[in-house]
mmCIF file of C-alpha atoms (C1' of nucleotides) in Angstrom:
data_model
loop_
_atom_site.group_PDB
_atom_site.id
_atom_site.type_symbol
_atom_site.label_atom_id
_atom_site.label_comp_id
_atom_site.label_asym_id
_atom_site.label_seq_id
_atom_site.Cartn_x
_atom_site.Cartn_y
_atom_site.Cartn_z
ATOM 1 C CA MET A 1 69.599 -128.954 -67.098
ATOM 2 C CA ASN A 2 66.992 -129.818 -69.695
ATOM 3 C CA ASP A 3 67.104 -133.510 -68.993
ATOM 4 C CA LEU A 4 64.732 -136.371 -68.537
ATOM 5 C CA THR A 5 64.259 -136.173 -64.781
ATOM 6 C CA GLN A 6 63.500 -132.467 -64.892
ATOM 7 C CA ILE A 7 60.708 -132.998 -67.390
ATOM 8 C CA VAL A 8 59.388 -136.105 -65.631
ATOM 9 C CA ASP A 9 59.265 -134.302 -62.293
ATOM 10 C CA ALA A 10 57.461 -131.371 -63.832
ATOM 11 C CA LEU A 11 54.924 -133.726 -65.392
ATOM 12 C CA ARG A 12 54.174 -135.356 -62.039
ATOM 13 C CA LYS A 13 53.930 -131.962 -60.369
ATOM 14 C CA ARG A 14 51.322 -130.997 -62.952
ATOM 15 C CA GLY A 15 49.282 -134.079 -62.145
ATOM 16 C CA ASN A 16 50.224 -135.869 -65.356
ATOM 17 C CA LYS A 17 51.198 -139.507 -65.391
ATOM 18 C CA VAL A 18 54.482 -140.866 -66.651
ATOM 19 C CA THR A 19 53.688 -143.719 -68.977
ATOM 20 C CA PRO A 20 56.131 -145.757 -71.084
ATOM 21 C CA GLN A 21 54.844 -144.004 -74.221
ATOM 22 C CA ARG A 22 55.358 -140.571 -72.757
ATOM 23 C CA LEU A 23 58.751 -141.446 -71.303
ATOM 24 C CA THR A 24 59.999 -142.858 -74.584
ATOM 25 C CA THR A 25 58.664 -139.888 -76.520
ATOM 26 C CA ILE A 26 60.624 -137.559 -74.274
ATOM 27 C CA GLU A 27 63.738 -139.719 -74.559
ATOM 28 C CA VAL A 28 63.563 -139.627 -78.342
ATOM 29 C CA LEU A 29 62.936 -135.908 -78.293
ATOM 30 C CA LEU A 30 65.943 -135.292 -76.048
ATOM 31 C CA SER A 31 68.151 -137.493 -78.193
ATOM 32 C CA MET A 32 67.353 -135.248 -81.134
ATOM 33 C CA GLY A 33 68.885 -132.257 -79.360
ATOM 34 C CA GLN A 34 68.559 -128.961 -81.153
ATOM 35 C CA GLN A 35 66.978 -130.397 -84.286
ATOM 36 C CA HIS A 36 63.574 -129.419 -85.579
ATOM 37 C CA PHE A 37 61.493 -132.529 -85.252
ATOM 38 C CA SER A 38 58.031 -133.222 -86.581
ATOM 39 C CA VAL A 39 55.387 -135.285 -84.814
ATOM 40 C CA GLU A 40 55.820 -137.938 -87.493
ATOM 41 C CA GLU A 41 59.551 -138.189 -86.756
ATOM 42 C CA LEU A 42 58.889 -138.570 -83.049
ATOM 43 C CA PHE A 43 56.334 -141.259 -83.850
ATOM 44 C CA GLN A 44 58.864 -143.188 -85.953
ATOM 45 C CA GLY A 45 61.538 -142.720 -83.298
ATOM 46 C CA VAL A 46 59.355 -144.181 -80.573
ATOM 47 C CA LYS A 47 58.352 -147.132 -82.742
ATOM 48 C CA GLN A 48 62.007 -147.835 -83.515
ATOM 49 C CA ARG A 49 62.502 -148.371 -79.808
ATOM 50 C CA ASN A 50 60.101 -151.299 -80.042
ATOM 51 C CA LEU A 51 57.198 -149.537 -78.427
ATOM 52 C CA ASP A 52 53.832 -149.594 -80.109
ATOM 53 C CA VAL A 53 52.262 -146.180 -79.877
ATOM 54 C CA GLY A 54 49.448 -144.254 -81.519
ATOM 55 C CA MET A 55 49.866 -141.003 -83.388
ATOM 56 C CA SER A 56 47.323 -139.287 -81.154
ATOM 57 C CA THR A 57 49.371 -140.112 -78.084
ATOM 58 C CA ILE A 58 52.385 -138.363 -79.579
ATOM 59 C CA TYR A 59 50.250 -135.374 -80.502
ATOM 60 C CA ARG A 60 48.887 -135.196 -76.982
ATOM 61 C CA THR A 61 52.317 -135.503 -75.383
ATOM 62 C CA VAL A 62 53.738 -132.811 -77.615
ATOM 63 C CA GLN A 63 50.832 -130.549 -76.731
ATOM 64 C CA ILE A 64 51.492 -130.969 -73.023
ATOM 65 C CA LEU A 65 55.219 -130.354 -73.409
ATOM 66 C CA GLU A 66 54.498 -127.191 -75.337
ATOM 67 C CA GLU A 67 52.119 -125.947 -72.649
ATOM 68 C CA MET A 68 54.825 -126.656 -70.095
ATOM 69 C CA GLY A 69 57.308 -124.631 -72.111
ATOM 70 C CA PHE A 70 59.794 -127.401 -72.801
ATOM 71 C CA ILE A 71 59.355 -127.255 -76.563
ATOM 72 C CA THR A 72 58.252 -124.608 -79.060
ATOM 73 C CA LYS A 73 56.320 -124.935 -82.281
ATOM 74 C CA ARG A 74 58.014 -123.759 -85.463
ATOM 75 C CA ASN A 75 56.604 -123.565 -88.945
ATOM 76 C CA PHE A 76 58.848 -123.941 -91.952
ATOM 77 C CA ASP A 77 55.982 -124.220 -94.437
ATOM 78 C CA ASP A 78 56.695 -127.819 -95.290
ATOM 79 C CA GLY A 79 53.169 -128.912 -94.565
ATOM 80 C CA PHE A 80 53.333 -129.773 -90.888
ATOM 81 C CA ALA A 81 54.425 -128.315 -87.581
ATOM 82 C CA ARG A 82 57.910 -128.800 -86.268
ATOM 83 C CA TYR A 83 59.079 -128.463 -82.695
ATOM 84 C CA GLU A 84 62.332 -127.749 -80.994
ATOM 85 C CA LEU A 85 63.697 -127.939 -77.494
ATOM 86 C CA CYS A 86 63.725 -124.722 -75.487
ATOM 87 C CA GLU A 87 66.702 -123.459 -73.579
ATOM 88 C CA LEU A 88 65.125 -123.030 -70.186
ATOM 89 C CA ASP A 89 67.997 -121.568 -68.234
ATOM 90 C CA GLU A 90 68.688 -118.546 -70.384
ATOM 91 C CA LYS A 91 67.128 -116.308 -73.001
ATOM 92 C CA HIS A 92 69.307 -117.423 -75.859
ATOM 93 C CA TRP A 93 67.562 -116.889 -79.161
ATOM 94 C CA HIS A 94 68.605 -118.395 -82.414
ATOM 95 C CA HIS A 95 67.416 -117.645 -85.891
ATOM 96 C CA HIS A 96 66.675 -119.769 -88.887
ATOM 97 C CA ILE A 97 68.144 -119.340 -92.323
ATOM 98 C CA ILE A 98 66.099 -121.305 -94.822
ATOM 99 C CA CYS A 99 67.049 -122.224 -98.387
ATOM 100 C CA LEU A 100 64.153 -121.679 -100.773
ATOM 101 C CA LYS A 101 65.418 -124.364 -103.149
ATOM 102 C CA CYS A 102 66.533 -127.339 -101.046
ATOM 103 C CA GLY A 103 64.728 -126.457 -97.800
ATOM 104 C CA LYS A 104 67.878 -126.744 -95.683
ATOM 105 C CA VAL A 105 67.612 -124.934 -92.348
ATOM 106 C CA ILE A 106 70.745 -123.307 -90.917
ATOM 107 C CA GLU A 107 70.716 -122.033 -87.344
ATOM 108 C CA MET A 108 72.356 -118.843 -86.227
ATOM 109 C CA GLN A 109 72.982 -117.721 -82.683
ATOM 110 C CA ASP A 110 72.586 -114.024 -82.177
ATOM 111 C CA ASP A 111 71.138 -111.825 -79.497
ATOM 112 C CA PHE A 112 71.464 -108.565 -81.398
ATOM 113 C CA LEU A 113 67.690 -108.090 -81.513
ATOM 114 C CA GLU A 114 67.653 -106.915 -77.917
ATOM 115 C CA THR A 115 67.880 -103.267 -78.905
ATOM 116 C CA LEU A 116 64.885 -103.663 -81.173
ATOM 117 C CA GLU A 117 62.938 -105.409 -78.438
ATOM 118 C CA LYS A 118 63.435 -102.520 -76.060
ATOM 119 C CA GLU A 119 62.252 -100.132 -78.741
ATOM 120 C CA ILE A 120 59.113 -102.178 -79.403
ATOM 121 C CA GLU A 121 58.297 -102.477 -75.705
ATOM 122 C CA GLU A 122 58.474 -98.702 -75.362
ATOM 123 C CA LYS A 123 56.941 -97.465 -78.601
ATOM 124 C CA LYS A 124 54.214 -100.057 -79.001
ATOM 125 C CA GLU A 125 53.481 -100.716 -75.338
ATOM 126 C CA PHE A 126 54.016 -104.395 -75.799
ATOM 127 C CA ILE A 127 55.377 -107.051 -73.439
ATOM 128 C CA ILE A 128 57.720 -109.281 -75.413
ATOM 129 C CA ILE A 129 57.849 -112.961 -74.597
ATOM 130 C CA ASN A 130 59.541 -114.448 -77.617
ATOM 131 C CA HIS A 131 60.594 -113.738 -81.133
ATOM 132 C CA GLU A 132 61.342 -115.598 -84.292
ATOM 133 C CA LEU A 133 63.430 -114.531 -87.247
ATOM 134 C CA LYS A 134 63.470 -116.446 -90.494
ATOM 135 C CA VAL A 135 65.733 -115.448 -93.349
ATOM 136 C CA TYR A 136 64.915 -116.894 -96.752
ATOM 137 C CA GLY A 137 67.261 -117.207 -99.710
ATOM 138 C CA TYR A 138 69.604 -119.619 -101.439
ATOM 139 C CA CYS A 139 72.395 -121.607 -99.851
ATOM 140 C CA SER A 140 75.740 -121.606 -101.609
ATOM 141 C CA ASP A 141 75.225 -125.097 -103.066
ATOM 142 C CA CYS A 142 71.868 -124.259 -104.616
ATOM 143 C CA TYR A 143 73.119 -120.894 -105.817
ATOM 144 C CA LYS A 144 75.999 -122.550 -107.667
ATOM 145 C CA ILE A 145 73.608 -124.982 -109.308
ATOM 146 C CA MET A 146 71.281 -122.170 -110.309
ATOM 147 C CA LYS A 147 74.094 -120.127 -111.815
ATOM 148 C CA GLY A 148 75.262 -123.205 -113.704
ATOM 149 C CA GLU A 149 71.753 -123.663 -115.042
ATOM 150 C CA LYS A 150 71.586 -119.984 -115.971
ATOM 151 C CA PHE A 151 68.413 -119.953 -113.910
ATOM 152 C CA ASP A 152 66.944 -116.545 -113.145
ATOM 153 C CA MET B 1 53.076 -99.582 -109.023
ATOM 154 C CA ASN B 2 51.616 -102.813 -107.715
ATOM 155 C CA ASP B 3 48.394 -102.404 -109.576
ATOM 156 C CA LEU B 4 46.016 -104.430 -111.629
ATOM 157 C CA THR B 5 47.494 -103.844 -115.086
ATOM 158 C CA GLN B 6 50.977 -104.732 -113.942
ATOM 159 C CA ILE B 7 49.825 -108.092 -112.627
ATOM 160 C CA VAL B 8 47.588 -108.765 -115.619
ATOM 161 C CA ASP B 9 50.389 -108.017 -118.053
ATOM 162 C CA ALA B 10 52.757 -110.276 -116.152
ATOM 163 C CA LEU B 11 50.185 -113.058 -116.254
ATOM 164 C CA ARG B 12 49.829 -112.787 -120.033
ATOM 165 C CA LYS B 13 53.588 -112.654 -120.453
ATOM 166 C CA ARG B 14 53.800 -115.919 -118.531
ATOM 167 C CA GLY B 15 51.293 -117.540 -120.869
ATOM 168 C CA ASN B 16 48.495 -117.477 -118.320
ATOM 169 C CA LYS B 17 44.998 -116.432 -119.235
ATOM 170 C CA VAL B 18 43.075 -113.603 -117.657
ATOM 171 C CA THR B 19 39.655 -114.921 -116.738
ATOM 172 C CA PRO B 20 36.910 -113.094 -114.835
ATOM 173 C CA GLN B 21 37.591 -115.282 -111.795
ATOM 174 C CA ARG B 22 41.263 -114.474 -111.824
ATOM 175 C CA LEU B 23 40.713 -110.786 -112.470
ATOM 176 C CA THR B 24 38.212 -110.454 -109.653
ATOM 177 C CA THR B 25 40.442 -112.379 -107.282
ATOM 178 C CA ILE B 26 43.262 -109.952 -107.993
ATOM 179 C CA GLU B 27 40.947 -106.958 -107.595
ATOM 180 C CA VAL B 28 39.777 -108.190 -104.214
ATOM 181 C CA LEU B 29 43.322 -108.902 -103.170
ATOM 182 C CA LEU B 30 44.458 -105.418 -104.163
ATOM 183 C CA SER B 31 41.530 -103.804 -102.373
ATOM 184 C CA MET B 32 42.718 -105.462 -99.178
ATOM 185 C CA GLY B 33 45.997 -103.593 -99.341
ATOM 186 C CA GLN B 34 48.532 -104.508 -96.719
ATOM 187 C CA GLN B 35 46.256 -106.843 -94.818
ATOM 188 C CA HIS B 36 46.970 -110.503 -94.253
ATOM 189 C CA PHE B 37 44.277 -112.320 -96.159
ATOM 190 C CA SER B 38 43.416 -115.993 -96.136
ATOM 191 C CA VAL B 39 42.231 -117.955 -99.150
ATOM 192 C CA GLU B 40 38.831 -118.210 -97.528
ATOM 193 C CA GLU B 41 38.594 -114.423 -97.244
ATOM 194 C CA LEU B 42 39.516 -114.018 -100.898
ATOM 195 C CA PHE B 43 36.892 -116.599 -101.776
ATOM 196 C CA GLN B 44 34.203 -114.697 -99.864
ATOM 197 C CA GLY B 45 35.362 -111.415 -101.357
ATOM 198 C CA VAL B 46 35.031 -112.707 -104.901
ATOM 199 C CA LYS B 47 31.600 -114.147 -104.221
ATOM 200 C CA GLN B 48 30.455 -110.834 -102.736
ATOM 201 C CA ARG B 49 31.147 -109.298 -106.129
ATOM 202 C CA ASN B 50 28.468 -111.569 -107.549
ATOM 203 C CA LEU B 51 30.847 -113.982 -109.201
ATOM 204 C CA ASP B 52 30.457 -117.691 -108.619
ATOM 205 C CA VAL B 53 33.830 -119.250 -108.132
ATOM 206 C CA GLY B 54 35.264 -122.459 -106.753
ATOM 207 C CA MET B 55 37.681 -122.681 -103.869
ATOM 208 C CA SER B 56 40.181 -124.550 -106.000
ATOM 209 C CA THR B 57 40.301 -121.708 -108.481
ATOM 210 C CA ILE B 58 41.268 -119.301 -105.729
ATOM 211 C CA TYR B 59 43.898 -121.701 -104.463
ATOM 212 C CA ARG B 60 45.331 -122.046 -107.962
ATOM 213 C CA THR B 61 45.365 -118.294 -108.563
ATOM 214 C CA VAL B 62 47.052 -117.640 -105.261
ATOM 215 C CA GLN B 63 49.669 -120.267 -106.101
ATOM 216 C CA ILE B 64 50.464 -118.574 -109.394
ATOM 217 C CA LEU B 65 50.663 -115.129 -107.822
ATOM 218 C CA GLU B 66 53.049 -116.464 -105.215
ATOM 219 C CA GLU B 67 55.269 -118.030 -107.875
ATOM 220 C CA MET B 68 55.278 -114.688 -109.660
ATOM 221 C CA GLY B 69 56.362 -112.938 -106.498
ATOM 222 C CA PHE B 70 53.334 -110.650 -106.130
ATOM 223 C CA ILE B 71 52.256 -112.127 -102.819
ATOM 224 C CA THR B 72 54.003 -113.944 -99.965
ATOM 225 C CA LYS B 73 52.765 -116.660 -97.700
ATOM 226 C CA ARG B 74 52.706 -115.950 -93.979
ATOM 227 C CA ASN B 75 51.839 -118.252 -91.157
ATOM 228 C CA PHE B 76 50.355 -116.953 -87.944
ATOM 229 C CA ASP B 77 49.482 -120.403 -86.600
ATOM 230 C CA ASP B 78 45.755 -119.895 -86.849
ATOM 231 C CA GLY B 79 45.179 -123.044 -88.844
ATOM 232 C CA PHE B 80 45.551 -121.833 -92.387
ATOM 233 C CA ALA B 81 47.950 -119.898 -94.571
ATOM 234 C CA ARG B 82 47.701 -116.167 -94.975
ATOM 235 C CA TYR B 83 49.117 -114.051 -97.760
ATOM 236 C CA GLU B 84 50.130 -110.472 -98.172
ATOM 237 C CA LEU B 85 51.028 -108.196 -101.040
ATOM 238 C CA CYS B 86 54.715 -107.704 -101.784
ATOM 239 C CA GLU B 87 56.290 -104.320 -102.273
ATOM 240 C CA LEU B 88 57.886 -104.851 -105.658
ATOM 241 C CA ASP B 89 59.616 -101.534 -106.182
ATOM 242 C CA GLU B 90 61.736 -101.500 -103.077
ATOM 243 C CA LYS B 91 63.079 -103.743 -100.400
ATOM 244 C CA HIS B 92 60.923 -102.420 -97.615
ATOM 245 C CA TRP B 93 60.481 -105.035 -94.942
ATOM 246 C CA HIS B 94 58.011 -104.911 -92.171
ATOM 247 C CA HIS B 95 57.741 -107.064 -89.098
ATOM 248 C CA HIS B 96 54.871 -108.582 -87.218
ATOM 249 C CA ILE B 97 54.181 -108.156 -83.552
ATOM 250 C CA ILE B 98 51.680 -110.759 -82.434
ATOM 251 C CA CYS B 99 49.706 -110.811 -79.205
ATOM 252 C CA LEU B 100 49.660 -114.273 -77.659
ATOM 253 C CA LYS B 101 46.326 -113.633 -75.930
ATOM 254 C CA CYS B 102 44.042 -111.877 -78.428
ATOM 255 C CA GLY B 103 45.916 -112.721 -81.640
ATOM 256 C CA LYS B 104 46.129 -109.107 -82.778
ATOM 257 C CA VAL B 105 48.856 -108.486 -85.364
ATOM 258 C CA ILE B 106 50.648 -105.137 -85.292
ATOM 259 C CA GLU B 107 52.915 -104.188 -88.179
ATOM 260 C CA MET B 108 56.189 -102.377 -87.757
ATOM 261 C CA GLN B 109 58.293 -100.794 -90.477
ATOM 262 C CA ASP B 110 61.991 -101.148 -89.918
ATOM 263 C CA ASP B 111 64.985 -101.809 -92.085
ATOM 264 C CA PHE B 112 67.492 -102.188 -89.302
ATOM 265 C CA LEU B 113 68.111 -105.829 -90.158
ATOM 266 C CA GLU B 114 70.263 -104.853 -93.122
ATOM 267 C CA THR B 115 73.464 -105.076 -91.102
ATOM 268 C CA LEU B 116 72.585 -108.576 -90.032
ATOM 269 C CA GLU B 117 71.793 -109.566 -93.590
ATOM 270 C CA LYS B 118 75.206 -108.492 -94.813
ATOM 271 C CA GLU B 119 76.791 -110.518 -92.056
ATOM 272 C CA ILE B 120 74.800 -113.613 -92.955
ATOM 273 C CA GLU B 121 75.585 -113.291 -96.649
ATOM 274 C CA GLU B 122 79.297 -113.158 -95.855
ATOM 275 C CA LYS B 123 79.636 -115.626 -92.989
ATOM 276 C CA LYS B 124 77.180 -118.237 -94.169
ATOM 277 C CA GLU B 125 77.622 -117.832 -97.920
ATOM 278 C CA PHE B 126 73.935 -117.331 -98.387
ATOM 279 C CA ILE B 127 71.988 -115.240 -100.886
ATOM 280 C CA ILE B 128 69.184 -113.506 -99.009
ATOM 281 C CA ILE B 129 65.871 -112.999 -100.770
ATOM 282 C CA ASN B 130 63.528 -112.249 -97.931
ATOM 283 C CA HIS B 131 63.150 -112.334 -94.207
ATOM 284 C CA GLU B 132 60.422 -112.494 -91.652
ATOM 285 C CA LEU B 133 60.491 -111.381 -88.050
ATOM 286 C CA LYS B 134 57.721 -112.219 -85.657
ATOM 287 C CA VAL B 135 57.723 -110.894 -82.127
ATOM 288 C CA TYR B 136 55.377 -112.604 -79.686
ATOM 289 C CA GLY B 137 54.080 -111.181 -76.441
ATOM 290 C CA TYR B 138 51.164 -109.318 -74.928
ATOM 291 C CA CYS B 139 49.594 -106.127 -76.193
ATOM 292 C CA SER B 140 48.891 -103.389 -73.665
ATOM 293 C CA ASP B 141 45.171 -104.156 -73.527
ATOM 294 C CA CYS B 142 45.670 -107.837 -72.780
ATOM 295 C CA TYR B 143 48.464 -107.094 -70.346
ATOM 296 C CA LYS B 144 46.194 -104.764 -68.375
ATOM 297 C CA ILE B 145 43.500 -107.411 -68.243
ATOM 298 C CA MET B 146 46.014 -110.003 -67.117
ATOM 299 C CA LYS B 147 47.354 -107.773 -64.386
ATOM 300 C CA GLY B 148 43.820 -107.054 -63.253
ATOM 301 C CA GLU B 149 43.149 -110.778 -63.143
ATOM 302 C CA LYS B 150 46.395 -111.287 -61.236
ATOM 303 C CA PHE B 151 47.209 -113.782 -63.968
ATOM 304 C CA ASP B 152 50.794 -115.075 -63.999
ATOM 305 C "C1'" DT C 1 40.362 -147.014 -56.566
ATOM 306 C "C1'" DT C 2 40.478 -142.940 -58.819
ATOM 307 C "C1'" DT C 3 41.974 -140.292 -62.387
ATOM 308 C "C1'" DG C 4 44.415 -139.620 -66.273
ATOM 309 C "C1'" DA C 5 46.348 -142.022 -70.657
ATOM 310 C "C1'" DT C 6 46.033 -144.924 -74.567
ATOM 311 C "C1'" DG C 7 44.671 -146.380 -79.175
ATOM 312 C "C1'" DC C 8 41.685 -146.885 -82.582
ATOM 313 C "C1'" DA C 9 38.674 -145.010 -85.800
ATOM 314 C "C1'" DA C 10 36.257 -141.312 -87.260
ATOM 315 C "C1'" DA C 11 35.894 -136.374 -87.766
ATOM 316 C "C1'" DA C 12 37.573 -131.928 -88.804
ATOM 317 C "C1'" DG C 13 40.075 -128.712 -91.369
ATOM 318 C "C1'" DT C 14 42.854 -126.936 -95.043
ATOM 319 C "C1'" DT C 15 44.872 -127.780 -99.441
ATOM 320 C "C1'" DT C 16 45.504 -130.602 -103.724
ATOM 321 C "C1'" DT C 17 44.145 -133.202 -107.688
ATOM 322 C "C1'" DG C 18 41.562 -135.637 -111.654
ATOM 323 C "C1'" DC C 19 38.694 -134.855 -115.114
ATOM 324 C "C1'" DA C 20 35.097 -133.351 -118.210
ATOM 325 C "C1'" DA C 21 33.299 -129.091 -119.756
ATOM 326 C "C1'" DG C 22 34.056 -124.356 -120.790
ATOM 327 C "C1'" DA C 23 36.569 -119.983 -121.883
ATOM 328 C "C1'" DC C 24 40.424 -117.116 -123.373
ATOM 329 C "C1'" DC C 25 43.638 -115.710 -127.087
ATOM 330 C "C1'" DG D 1 41.417 -124.529 -132.557
ATOM 331 C "C1'" DG D 2 44.538 -125.192 -129.109
ATOM 332 C "C1'" DT D 3 45.654 -124.600 -124.650
ATOM 333 C "C1'" DC D 4 44.813 -123.038 -120.308
ATOM 334 C "C1'" DT D 5 41.140 -122.634 -116.735
ATOM 335 C "C1'" DT D 6 37.160 -123.797 -114.212
ATOM 336 C "C1'" DG D 7 34.359 -126.258 -110.883
ATOM 337 C "C1'" DC D 8 32.907 -130.096 -108.810
ATOM 338 C "C1'" DA D 9 33.795 -133.954 -106.126
ATOM 339 C "C1'" DA D 10 36.947 -136.767 -104.210
ATOM 340 C "C1'" DA D 11 41.413 -137.419 -102.320
ATOM 341 C "C1'" DA D 12 45.301 -136.246 -99.526
ATOM 342 C "C1'" DC D 13 47.201 -134.503 -95.357
ATOM 343 C "C1'" DT D 14 47.911 -133.087 -90.847
ATOM 344 C "C1'" DT D 15 45.724 -132.586 -86.533
ATOM 345 C "C1'" DT D 16 41.809 -133.254 -83.217
ATOM 346 C "C1'" DT D 17 38.290 -135.747 -80.815
ATOM 347 C "C1'" DG D 18 35.052 -139.438 -78.803
ATOM 348 C "C1'" DC D 19 35.010 -143.358 -76.432
ATOM 349 C "C1'" DA D 20 35.807 -147.752 -74.439
ATOM 350 C "C1'" DT D 21 39.693 -149.882 -72.351
ATOM 351 C "C1'" DC D 22 43.826 -149.795 -69.640
ATOM 352 C "C1'" DA D 23 47.357 -148.352 -66.356
ATOM 353 C "C1'" DA D 24 49.755 -145.126 -63.167
ATOM 354 C "C1'" DA D 25 49.684 -143.392 -58.536
#
DNA sequence: TTTGATGCAAAAGTTTTGCAAGACC
DNA sequence: GGTCTTGCAAAACTTTTGCATCAAA
């Protein structure tokens, strides 16, 4: 559902033009699937497809796609923004489990926050659009290493 | 419990020195309580106490305090990092409810995520240190305005 | 032909770093 | 006195912007 033609059509409907740079950027982005990609990675991906492109063009494309709701900005505190594809057809949240040592990001599907959302909407008079849960800690690999090193 | 002497002692124990700049920075930080402060705000706060200080000193102090676990970095996508004081004596999480229109941040105390944490620790073999939940949407004020404007 | 897009370079903004001078312990 | 800290300026980084040129529709 979230494929190239859908995005291209939506772009045209918005009055945006579909240029080779934009098309390739979207192709690269779609080929990355659920991953969390940075603007730099998109830039490299487009260049690897033998298309010369400027950083600012990627930034501008990403901005448009975010406004359109096809991608969402995430911040994992590694110095730059990351984006990921949205699931348009259903509200299907996933959460991020982040290792404080190696930076690995594990995804977890879970909709159990729905009860909390209802509570917030009632108690705080708030209309919820989205949410983001990040759990920080140590993955099993790093934890083993740390125990071996008698660290902490 | 989270007071000046505790932090100062911990600094000395770590081999760090307690300079006027550092002391004042910590005082300002403590006077802000639970708020989410930026480095810039700390910088202004220290200067308002008639102490000349350089930005880099604040950045370095904040870095040390984060390493020591007294403060945590938060990112509300407003262009720079924000920090907040940690509750050292107990695991008492709070969550952030963020208005997408006016940027207001509401805090919410809730420990209901404990069940989820246990599940993650078992299923994913992950040692959890911290977590962060951000709920995005529209506060009642902004929602009223939007309805009045027939927006969306 | 009109309007939006591109690409470069420069600007903007936060955060980091090198280094000589100064302060804490 | 030795080591850590400071402060300045400059660098490093990501992201944004201005503008002349170019291309999609």
